[in-house]
Short mmCIF file of C-alpha atoms in Angstrom, two decimals:
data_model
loop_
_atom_site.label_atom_id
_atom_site.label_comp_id
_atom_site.label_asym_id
_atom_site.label_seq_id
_atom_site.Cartn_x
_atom_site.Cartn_y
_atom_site.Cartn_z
CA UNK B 1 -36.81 28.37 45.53
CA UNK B 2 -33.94 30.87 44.31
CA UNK B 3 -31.75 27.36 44.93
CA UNK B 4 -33.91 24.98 42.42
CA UNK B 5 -34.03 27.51 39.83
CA UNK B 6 -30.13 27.87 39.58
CA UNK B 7 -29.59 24.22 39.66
CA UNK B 8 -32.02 23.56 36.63
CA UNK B 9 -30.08 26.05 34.73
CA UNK B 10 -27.30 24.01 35.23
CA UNK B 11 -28.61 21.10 34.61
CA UNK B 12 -29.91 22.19 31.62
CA UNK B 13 -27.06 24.14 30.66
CA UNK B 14 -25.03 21.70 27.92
CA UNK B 15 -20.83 22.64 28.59
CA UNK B 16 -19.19 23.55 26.23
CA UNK B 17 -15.23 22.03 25.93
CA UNK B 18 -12.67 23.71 23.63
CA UNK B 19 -10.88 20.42 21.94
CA UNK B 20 -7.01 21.59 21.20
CA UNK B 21 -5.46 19.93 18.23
CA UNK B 22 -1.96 19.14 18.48
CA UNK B 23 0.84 19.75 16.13
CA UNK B 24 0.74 16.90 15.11
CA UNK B 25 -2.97 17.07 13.25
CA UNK B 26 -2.08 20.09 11.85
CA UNK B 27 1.01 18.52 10.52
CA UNK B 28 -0.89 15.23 9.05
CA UNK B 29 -2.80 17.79 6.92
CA UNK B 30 -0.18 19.73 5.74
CA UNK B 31 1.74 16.71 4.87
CA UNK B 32 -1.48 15.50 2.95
CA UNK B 33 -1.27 18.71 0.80
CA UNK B 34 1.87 18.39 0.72
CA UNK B 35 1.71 14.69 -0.88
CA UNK B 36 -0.74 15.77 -3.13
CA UNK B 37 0.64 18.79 -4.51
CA UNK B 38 4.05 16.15 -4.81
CA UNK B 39 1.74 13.63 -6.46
CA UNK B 40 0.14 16.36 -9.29
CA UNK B 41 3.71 18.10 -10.03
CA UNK B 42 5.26 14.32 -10.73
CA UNK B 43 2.28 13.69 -12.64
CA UNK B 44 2.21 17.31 -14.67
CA UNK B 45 6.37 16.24 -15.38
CA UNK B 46 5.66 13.31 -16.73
CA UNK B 47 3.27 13.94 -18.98
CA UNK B 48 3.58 14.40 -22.28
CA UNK B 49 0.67 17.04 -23.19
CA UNK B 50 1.59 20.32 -21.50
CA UNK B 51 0.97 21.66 -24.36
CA UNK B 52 -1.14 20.63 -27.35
CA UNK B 53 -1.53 22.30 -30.66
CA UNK B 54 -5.19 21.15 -32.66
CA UNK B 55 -5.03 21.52 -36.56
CA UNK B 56 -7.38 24.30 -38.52
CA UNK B 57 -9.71 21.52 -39.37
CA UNK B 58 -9.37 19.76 -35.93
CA UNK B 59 -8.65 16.26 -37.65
CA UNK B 60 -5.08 16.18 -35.70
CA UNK B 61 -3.74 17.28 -32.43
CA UNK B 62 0.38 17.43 -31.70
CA UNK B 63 1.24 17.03 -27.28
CA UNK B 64 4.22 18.41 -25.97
CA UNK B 65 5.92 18.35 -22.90
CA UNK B 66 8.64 20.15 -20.64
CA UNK B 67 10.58 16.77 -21.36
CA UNK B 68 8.77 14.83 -23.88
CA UNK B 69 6.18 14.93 -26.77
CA UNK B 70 3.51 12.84 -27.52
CA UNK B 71 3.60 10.80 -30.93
CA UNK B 72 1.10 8.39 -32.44
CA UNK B 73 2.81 5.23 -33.99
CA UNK B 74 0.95 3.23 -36.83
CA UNK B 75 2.33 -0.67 -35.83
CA UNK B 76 1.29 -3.53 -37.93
CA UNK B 77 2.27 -7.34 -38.61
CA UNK B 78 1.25 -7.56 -42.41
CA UNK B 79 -2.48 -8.74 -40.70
CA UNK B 80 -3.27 -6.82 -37.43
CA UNK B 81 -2.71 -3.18 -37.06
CA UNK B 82 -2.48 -1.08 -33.72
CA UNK B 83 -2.60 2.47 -33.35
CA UNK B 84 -0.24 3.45 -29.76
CA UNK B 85 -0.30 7.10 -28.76
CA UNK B 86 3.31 7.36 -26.84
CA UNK B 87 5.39 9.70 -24.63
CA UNK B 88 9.04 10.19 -26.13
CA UNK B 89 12.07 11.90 -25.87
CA UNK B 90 12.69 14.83 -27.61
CA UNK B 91 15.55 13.89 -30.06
CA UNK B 92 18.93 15.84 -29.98
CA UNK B 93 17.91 17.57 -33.13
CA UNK B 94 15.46 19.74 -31.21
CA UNK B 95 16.99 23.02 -30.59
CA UNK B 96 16.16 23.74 -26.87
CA UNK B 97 16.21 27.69 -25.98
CA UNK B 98 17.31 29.48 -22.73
CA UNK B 99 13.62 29.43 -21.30
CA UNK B 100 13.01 25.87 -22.18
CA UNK B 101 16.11 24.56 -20.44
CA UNK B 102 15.28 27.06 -17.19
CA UNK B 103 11.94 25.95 -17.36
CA UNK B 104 13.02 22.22 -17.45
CA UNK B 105 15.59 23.43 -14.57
CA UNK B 106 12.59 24.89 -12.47
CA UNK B 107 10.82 21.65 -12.97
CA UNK B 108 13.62 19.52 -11.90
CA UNK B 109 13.92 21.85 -8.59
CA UNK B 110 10.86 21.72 -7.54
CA UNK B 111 10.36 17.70 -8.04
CA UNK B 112 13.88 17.66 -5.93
CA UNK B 113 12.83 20.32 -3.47
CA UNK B 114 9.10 18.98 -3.28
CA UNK B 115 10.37 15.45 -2.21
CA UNK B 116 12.58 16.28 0.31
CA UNK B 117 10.32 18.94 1.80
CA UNK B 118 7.76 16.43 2.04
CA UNK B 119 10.13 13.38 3.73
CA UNK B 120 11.32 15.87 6.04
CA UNK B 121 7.45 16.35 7.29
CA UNK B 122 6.68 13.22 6.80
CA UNK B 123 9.54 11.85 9.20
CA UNK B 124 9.08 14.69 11.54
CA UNK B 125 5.31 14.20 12.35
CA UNK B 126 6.49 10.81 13.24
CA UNK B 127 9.04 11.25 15.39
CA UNK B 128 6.99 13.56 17.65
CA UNK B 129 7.56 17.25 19.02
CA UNK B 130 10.11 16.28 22.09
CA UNK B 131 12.57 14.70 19.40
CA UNK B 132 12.55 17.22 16.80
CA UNK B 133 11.66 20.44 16.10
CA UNK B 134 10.47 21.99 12.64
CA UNK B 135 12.37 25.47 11.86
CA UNK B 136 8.89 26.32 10.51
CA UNK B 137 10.47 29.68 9.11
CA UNK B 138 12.43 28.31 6.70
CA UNK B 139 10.47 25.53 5.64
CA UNK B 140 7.87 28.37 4.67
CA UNK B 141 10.51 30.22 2.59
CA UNK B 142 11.48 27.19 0.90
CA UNK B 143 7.88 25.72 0.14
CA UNK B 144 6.74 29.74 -1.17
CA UNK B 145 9.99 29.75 -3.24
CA UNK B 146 9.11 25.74 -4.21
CA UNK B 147 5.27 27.30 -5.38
CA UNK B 148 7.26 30.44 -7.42
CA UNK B 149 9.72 27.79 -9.17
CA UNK B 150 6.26 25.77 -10.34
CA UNK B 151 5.55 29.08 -11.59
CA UNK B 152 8.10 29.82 -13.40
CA UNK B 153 8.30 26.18 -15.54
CA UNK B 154 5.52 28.22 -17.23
CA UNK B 155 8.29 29.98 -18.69
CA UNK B 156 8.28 26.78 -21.47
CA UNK B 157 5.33 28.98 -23.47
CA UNK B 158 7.66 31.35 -24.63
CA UNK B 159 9.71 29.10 -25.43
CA UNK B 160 11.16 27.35 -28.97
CA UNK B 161 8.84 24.78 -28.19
CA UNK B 162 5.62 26.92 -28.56
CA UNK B 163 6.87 29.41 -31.33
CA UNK B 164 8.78 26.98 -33.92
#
């Protein structure tokens, strides 16, 4: 009877089986953050409302950006008119400070840096662990000094273009 007992437990008993994920799934979804985080800093560089200033009366809104502003252009033929809200550059008459030429220099690093770092991940996860080996340590450095640089393109808000 002790014999039946012990083999219903087992029976009954569901296993339990650790599943190990390899690098490589832990290296898709770092490369997925990584893409994104590419992805939003392109998008944020592009853009031409980084900052935008409202009116008193709230009737008008001015968009700038670490490269561009945003301008609204009144276009008409004599018998249509169009109203096209545009990104342009700034023109060389804009005085551009220390700050606002590191911050555009922090921006261009960390598009540059942000690229490469994610190619490099991208290409590795594909080529498999036996071909090529990450130096994880430095990639780390590089991506935590990649994260300070975005940082520091906040350094445009002190900047000529939010005082004048």
């Amino acid at each position: 009877q002790h014999h039946s007992i012990q083999s219903r437990r087992a029976l009954t008993t569901p296993t339990r089986k650790m599943v190990k994920l390899g690098w490589e799934t832990y290296s898709f979804g770092a490369d997925i953050f990584g893409a994104t985080a590419f992805l939003l800093t392109l998008v944020g560089s592009a853009r031409c409302d980084f900052i935008k200033f409202t009116s008193v009366d709230g009737t008008f809104t001015d968009h700038f950006g670490v490269w561009r502003y945003g301008q609204w252009a009144y276009l008409t033929n004599g018998e249509q008119a169009w109203l096209y809200e545009g990104c342009f550059p700034y023109a060389d008459s804009v005085v551009i400070d220390s700050k606002w030429k590191a911050a555009r220099a922090f921006d261009a690093i960390v598009l540059i840096g942000g690229l490469l770092f994610f190619m490099m991940s991208a290409f590795s996860a594909c080529l498999g662990k036996r071909t090529y080996t990450r130096p994880n340590g430095i990639v780390g450095v590089c991506l935590l000094l990649l994260s300070l640089f975005s940082g520091l393109t906040l350094l445009v808000l002190d900047s000529n273009l939010c005082k004048n």
